[in-house]
Structures are given as C-alpha cells and as structure tokens.
C-alpha cells in the first residue's frame, strides 16, 4: 500500500486512522454481521451511530442547546436555495460576495427575493476579504450571508461582519472544525462535509431553533424545509448513513487530537510553514493579501503558466497530488485540511525548494 500526500480541495484527505477503522468494520460492524452500508437506518445500531455523531459534534463546537444539528443531503449547494426558502420572510437578504461559492449563493437567492450584494472583493479577483465593519445592511433584510472560507481563492474572514442585528448565515464548508467557532453568533452555520470532515454527499446545517418553522416560502418542497428534518432527527427519509458514520469517526478523531483549539494551533503551524516559504521565494508567490489568508486553502503561482504546469506534473511524480489550482483561477492550490499531517506540508515545501533551485 502506498498513500500519497493529497492536497485536493474536496473530496479531500481523511485521517488514516479513520479509514483503517472503517476498513476493519466493513464486513461486520461490531457484531451486527453486516456493514454500516447495509444496515437499516431505523436499526438501534445506526441510531447509536447518528446520536453519537451529533453528541460529539456538539461537544467539539460547544453548540448551544437552542441550535439543531441537521445531517442533510444535496451538498452545500442545496443550502443556497434552502436558506432563502426558509428564511426570506420579507423576501430581502444581503450577500457579501467574496468568491464563487458566495456568488452562486447570491445568484440562487435572487430566485426567491431581493438578494442585495452589499460588498464584494471581485475587483481584485477575490484576493481579500472586504472591510465589513459598517456595511449598508438593508433595514428589512431577513439575513446577511457570507462564505467564511473561500475554498477557491484562499481567503478567510478574521472577524465576522457587523450585521447590525440581522441574522448571520455562514457557509463554512472549507473551514468546518478547523478551529473553534462561536455558534451563538450565527443564525445558521453550515458546510458540505467533503472538504474538512468526511466523504462527499452531505451537508451539516446548524440552525437556531427559532428559524425552524412552518412559515416558509409558498411552494417549498417538504424535503427543503428545515422543520421536516429537525422534527425527524435528520431521518425524515433515508439519510446518508455511511457518510454520517465516517463523520462520526472523524469527530472522535478530532476529540482524540485534543479538540478544535489543538487543531487550530496545528493548522496555524502547518500554514505558517507554507506561507513563510512563499513569502521569501523568488519563484513562487501567494495570491492572497496576508491579512485575509486562509489556514486551509493556499493558492500560489509562479507567474508562468508553463512553469505552473511543470510544477504540478513533477509534484505528482513526487507523490504530492492534486496541487492544480481551480480551473477558473489557474496556478496551484494546496488544501491543507485537518487530516493533512505536518509532514505533508513539510514534504511540499521541500519539493518546492528543490523545484525552485532547479528552475531559476
Ligand atoms: C465545495 C464548496 C461548496 C459546494 O459544495 P457541494 O457539496 O459540492 O455542493 C460550497 N461552498 C463552499 C465554501 C465550498 O468549498
């Protein structure tokens, strides 16, 4: 068996311990004589899996009692519609557009009401987070929407926007569980799990109780109502059982690693290795303003398309995979999620140094 260092933005690297455990339990999950994939979601074995997953997640994030944890399908992208359908009582919402995922959410919001773009960083190809301390928040806005870590561009909010009392909704897909977070500051915080938590095909939405009602936009499908899933413990219909099981194992792994404060420190250490190198390199440079840099997604370029392509190819030969930047931005991007070991980042930087020496 040989594993590579996988810098994919998502689906992405998972902790080896989790993969090994899942492999061991594949044929016979704890004496049930079947795998979790073959098990009824109404069985007591599965009920225990989902209950433990929720309890461990609540513990990790210190989620207040008045928030529901929902394990939903449709990925993060379905939330782009589900959020306005459930929250747009006045049919008005404010969006801060800091990248493609925020833009897609904003465009989807326009289908349901007046979705205002109140700030953007598109003028500089989304290479920074705008000042959000005093934005023109709409008086009748049902919520203010952000994408907290911009997976494609590699930026992250260091302080949350001043929403002037409005509900904050945040997409944290690519920074979920990378550091502690004060859930009470949000109305909804959600993320697709395939970036920093588990396999693809699920989104976890943490929703404040009072936002879960029957008062949704007319025509909202049953499956798109938060209340449907909240009332049924995320099992109104068959959930993504296997994904919930793997996420649960990742939550246990995170607790064993010391929790989110420990992960934050580890992630800062990892990111620093890469950013420090980029800041002194004569060949590579980071593309993000230092004050907005993400700990999770690190885009960089050489300035030459040919050199970028050569780098990506040679890195792959050296066992450093998926370093190609997003198809819309080019260059390179290293995603260094929780499950990427420090050694992976050290190996990347050692390879970049060698490449720089050979090509300058
Ligand atoms: C990947 C990603 C999405 C889209 O996730 P899907 O699960 O594929 O719908 C949305 N937002 C952010 C920030 C992402 O990184």
XYZ file of C-alpha atoms and ligand atoms in Angstrom:
375
model
C 0.000 0.000 0.000
C 1.286 3.415 -0.803
C -0.506 6.612 0.098
C 0.227 9.985 -1.460
C 0.013 13.407 0.140
C -3.342 14.534 -1.211
C -3.809 18.322 -1.418
C -7.249 18.095 -3.046
C -9.737 20.860 -2.209
C -12.534 18.314 -1.929
C -13.337 15.491 -1.739
C -10.199 15.542 0.311
C -7.804 13.714 2.589
C -9.260 11.831 5.571
C -7.423 10.688 8.702
C -5.755 7.316 8.067
C -6.895 6.068 11.459
C -10.499 6.639 10.424
C -10.045 4.833 7.117
C -8.398 1.869 8.838
C -11.156 1.585 11.416
C -13.822 1.743 8.724
C -11.997 -0.965 6.778
C -11.867 -3.203 9.842
C -15.589 -2.753 10.398
C -16.552 -3.182 6.756
C -17.695 -6.831 6.799
C -19.079 -6.941 10.306
C -19.876 -3.738 12.161
C -19.441 -4.582 15.844
C -21.092 -7.969 15.792
C -24.073 -6.997 13.639
C -22.828 -9.255 10.839
C -23.194 -6.506 8.264
C -21.537 -3.291 7.182
C -22.990 0.127 8.030
C -23.821 0.473 4.332
C -26.187 -2.480 4.538
C -27.902 -1.542 7.754
C -31.419 -0.142 8.252
C -31.323 3.484 9.269
C -34.065 2.546 11.752
C -31.864 -0.031 13.486
C -30.606 0.566 17.007
C -27.014 0.198 15.785
C -27.470 3.079 13.359
C -29.440 5.194 15.824
C -26.462 4.936 18.126
C -24.105 5.991 15.309
C -26.069 9.145 14.488
C -26.707 10.018 18.147
C -23.011 9.736 18.978
C -22.043 11.726 15.887
C -24.341 14.553 16.929
C -23.232 14.456 20.560
C -19.544 14.534 19.613
C -20.079 17.402 17.167
C -21.996 19.350 19.828
C -19.172 18.725 22.219
C -16.450 19.815 19.761
C -18.187 23.053 18.763
C -19.871 23.697 22.120
C -23.151 24.058 20.239
C -25.765 25.790 22.414
C -28.968 23.895 23.348
C -31.137 26.143 21.194
C -29.484 25.008 17.953
C -30.435 21.931 15.943
C -27.839 19.859 14.120
C -29.139 18.593 10.778
C -27.445 15.996 8.581
C -28.803 16.772 5.115
C -28.234 15.732 1.534
C -27.800 17.835 -1.583
C -24.404 19.146 -0.522
C -23.643 22.734 0.346
C -25.169 23.880 -2.945
C -28.702 22.856 -1.981
C -28.434 25.141 1.068
C -28.086 28.065 -1.350
C -31.836 27.556 -2.058
C -32.943 26.054 1.246
C -31.777 29.099 3.209
C -33.878 31.685 1.337
C -36.847 29.289 1.182
C -36.845 29.020 4.965
C -35.638 32.475 5.998
C -36.777 35.039 3.414
C -39.934 36.222 5.204
C -39.539 39.773 3.819
C -38.052 38.473 0.583
C -34.903 40.516 1.211
C -31.387 39.338 2.043
C -27.899 40.843 1.942
C -24.964 38.924 0.487
C -21.242 39.573 0.784
C -19.634 38.194 -2.345
C -16.068 37.046 -1.695
C -15.735 34.268 -4.249
C -17.526 31.839 -6.476
C -19.408 29.971 -3.775
C -20.743 33.195 -2.271
C -21.637 34.375 -5.761
C -23.543 31.198 -6.509
C -25.456 31.515 -3.236
C -26.228 35.156 -4.041
C -27.459 34.240 -7.533
C -29.642 31.476 -6.110
C -31.041 33.896 -3.528
C -32.213 36.162 -6.366
C -34.715 33.486 -7.366
C -36.627 33.968 -4.146
C -36.475 37.679 -3.465
C -34.310 40.757 -3.437
C -30.784 39.496 -2.856
C -28.541 42.528 -2.424
C -24.807 42.358 -2.973
C -23.691 44.689 -0.182
C -19.924 44.100 -0.572
C -17.598 42.250 -2.865
C -13.904 41.639 -3.478
C -14.310 40.816 -7.146
C -12.402 43.996 -8.133
C -9.172 42.245 -7.130
C -10.116 38.705 -8.177
C -11.364 37.879 -4.698
C -7.886 38.099 -3.186
C -9.060 39.730 0.056
C -11.970 39.975 2.494
C -13.587 43.421 2.396
C -13.982 45.577 5.489
C -17.341 44.514 6.881
C -17.498 46.714 9.950
C -20.038 49.212 8.606
C -21.858 47.891 5.565
C -25.161 49.221 4.201
C -27.252 46.438 5.766
C -30.826 46.571 4.467
C -33.376 47.560 7.048
C -35.700 44.700 6.134
C -33.012 42.086 5.419
C -34.043 38.622 6.598
C -30.387 37.675 6.930
C -26.824 38.572 5.977
C -24.974 35.854 4.094
C -21.248 35.094 3.959
C -18.922 32.346 2.791
C -16.439 32.289 5.635
C -13.527 30.488 3.996
C -13.237 30.862 0.256
C -12.016 27.491 -0.947
C -11.075 28.594 -4.447
C -9.377 31.904 -3.656
C -7.891 31.014 -0.270
C -9.301 33.839 1.833
C -10.911 33.701 5.263
C -12.817 36.176 7.428
C -10.738 37.028 10.516
C -13.642 38.923 12.079
C -17.311 38.357 11.341
C -19.235 41.160 9.649
C -21.199 43.642 11.677
C -24.724 42.629 10.646
C -26.318 45.413 12.700
C -28.555 42.954 14.467
C -29.531 40.885 11.438
C -29.232 37.109 11.360
C -25.847 35.908 10.110
C -25.784 32.890 7.791
C -22.404 31.378 7.025
C -21.078 28.724 4.655
C -18.103 27.174 6.452
C -17.630 24.184 4.129
C -13.871 24.511 3.842
C -13.058 25.640 7.385
C -15.547 23.494 9.324
C -13.882 22.240 12.539
C -10.512 23.725 11.608
C -10.669 25.946 14.699
C -13.153 26.799 17.474
C -16.204 28.807 16.455
C -18.844 30.648 18.487
C -22.030 29.140 17.074
C -24.199 31.596 19.025
C -23.098 34.391 16.680
C -24.899 32.760 13.757
C -28.470 32.020 12.766
C -27.312 29.235 10.509
C -23.857 27.847 10.016
C -23.445 25.058 7.516
C -20.919 23.185 5.452
C -20.549 20.402 2.951
C -18.560 17.713 4.740
C -16.328 16.595 1.870
C -13.790 19.368 2.481
C -12.672 19.053 6.055
C -14.780 16.311 7.615
C -15.900 13.273 5.648
C -16.910 11.747 2.320
C -18.951 13.700 -0.246
C -22.726 13.799 -0.310
C -23.775 15.503 2.881
C -24.053 18.909 4.457
C -24.291 19.637 8.153
C -26.523 22.585 8.957
C -26.558 24.002 12.456
C -29.731 26.053 12.724
C -31.066 28.197 15.567
C -34.404 26.880 16.890
C -36.458 29.977 16.160
C -35.545 29.814 12.458
C -37.065 26.352 12.138
C -40.760 26.946 11.426
C -43.604 26.094 9.074
C -43.550 29.690 7.881
C -41.563 29.074 4.704
C -41.961 30.402 1.161
C -45.005 29.081 -0.644
C -44.245 26.016 -2.705
C -41.217 24.957 -0.635
C -40.860 21.181 -1.036
C -41.186 19.112 2.136
C -37.583 17.989 1.785
C -36.404 21.603 1.674
C -37.948 22.614 4.977
C -35.578 22.658 7.921
C -38.531 21.711 10.125
C -39.094 18.448 8.267
C -35.585 17.292 9.128
C -35.435 18.831 12.591
C -38.680 17.087 13.629
C -37.413 13.748 12.349
C -33.899 13.827 13.816
C -32.429 14.064 10.284
C -34.254 10.837 9.370
C -37.399 12.009 7.617
C -36.173 9.864 4.762
C -33.110 7.646 4.467
C -30.105 9.777 5.373
C -26.594 9.364 4.010
C -25.892 6.660 6.600
C -22.352 5.781 5.633
C -21.301 9.416 5.482
C -22.742 10.066 8.937
C -20.811 7.037 10.216
C -17.488 8.275 8.795
C -18.093 11.849 10.003
C -18.766 10.405 13.454
C -15.391 8.697 13.393
C -13.726 11.950 12.346
C -15.384 13.741 15.285
C -13.939 11.123 17.630
C -10.536 11.519 15.968
C -10.715 15.309 16.474
C -11.523 14.838 20.153
C -8.608 12.461 20.499
C -6.356 15.029 18.811
C -7.254 17.486 21.574
C -10.295 19.233 20.107
C -10.610 22.345 17.993
C -8.189 24.604 19.866
C -5.468 21.993 19.343
C -6.462 21.666 15.677
C -6.269 25.442 15.277
C -2.726 25.506 16.635
C -1.727 22.584 14.431
C -3.331 24.216 11.376
C -1.577 27.521 12.086
C 1.739 25.721 12.337
C 1.128 23.915 9.043
C 0.013 27.039 7.168
C 2.960 29.043 8.509
C 5.446 26.577 7.027
C 3.960 27.129 3.589
C 3.318 30.886 3.805
C 6.786 31.582 5.241
C 8.343 29.782 2.333
C 6.107 31.558 -0.229
C 6.962 34.961 1.273
C 10.685 34.547 0.671
C 10.589 32.542 -2.554
C 11.836 34.098 -5.788
C 9.838 31.697 -7.920
C 6.510 31.207 -6.145
C 4.191 33.749 -4.602
C 0.919 33.541 -2.723
C -2.038 35.288 -4.362
C -3.913 36.431 -1.251
C -3.464 39.590 0.824
C -1.693 38.429 4.010
C -4.427 39.718 6.342
C -7.040 37.537 4.605
C -5.083 34.310 4.274
C -6.866 31.013 4.828
C -5.373 28.294 7.007
C -6.974 25.651 4.804
C -6.572 26.577 1.136
C -3.327 28.141 -0.068
C -3.235 29.305 -3.698
C 0.094 30.244 -5.271
C 1.588 30.903 -8.705
C 4.941 31.215 -10.446
C 3.676 33.809 -12.914
C 4.171 31.463 -15.863
C 1.510 29.015 -16.983
C 4.113 26.633 -18.389
C 6.103 26.666 -15.156
C 2.925 26.095 -13.130
C 2.032 23.084 -15.273
C 5.569 21.696 -14.971
C 5.400 22.080 -11.203
C 2.052 20.318 -10.883
C 3.272 17.442 -13.039
C 6.592 16.953 -11.247
C 4.943 17.284 -7.840
C 2.566 14.485 -8.784
C 5.514 12.274 -9.712
C 6.929 13.011 -6.255
C 3.726 11.831 -4.548
C 2.237 15.299 -3.967
C -1.167 15.139 -5.626
C -3.969 17.491 -6.628
C -1.976 20.724 -6.479
C -3.515 22.206 -9.594
C -5.447 25.409 -8.888
C -9.175 25.682 -9.545
C -9.999 25.596 -13.245
C -11.197 29.216 -13.096
C -8.034 30.664 -11.495
C -5.149 28.507 -12.683
C -1.837 28.274 -10.828
C -1.601 25.997 -7.840
C -3.567 25.458 -4.666
C -2.588 23.367 -1.682
C -5.514 22.422 0.531
C -4.127 21.554 3.930
C -7.176 20.427 5.855
C -7.219 18.919 9.363
C -6.265 15.456 8.122
C -3.158 16.671 6.263
C -0.212 15.847 8.514
C 2.548 18.396 9.197
C 4.885 16.043 7.322
C 2.779 16.510 4.181
C 3.285 20.281 4.256
C 6.993 19.842 5.015
C 7.308 17.474 2.051
C 5.559 20.011 -0.181
C 7.846 22.863 0.878
C 10.958 20.690 0.490
C 9.818 19.824 -3.020
C 9.097 23.485 -3.841
C 12.604 24.470 -2.671
C 14.166 21.825 -4.856
C 11.992 22.858 -7.818
C 12.957 26.486 -7.287
C 16.658 25.641 -7.291
C 16.321 23.594 -10.454
C 14.308 26.230 -12.289
C 15.947 29.550 -11.549
C -17.222 22.945 -2.138
C -17.966 24.098 -1.630
C -19.340 24.254 -1.883
C -20.135 23.291 -2.728
O -20.285 22.075 -2.088
P -21.187 20.915 -2.706
O -21.304 19.977 -1.550
O -20.450 20.353 -3.868
O -22.488 21.494 -3.108
C -19.986 25.341 -1.340
N -19.321 26.242 -0.589
C -18.008 26.126 -0.340
C -17.320 27.153 0.504
C -17.288 25.051 -0.848
O -15.981 24.943 -0.603
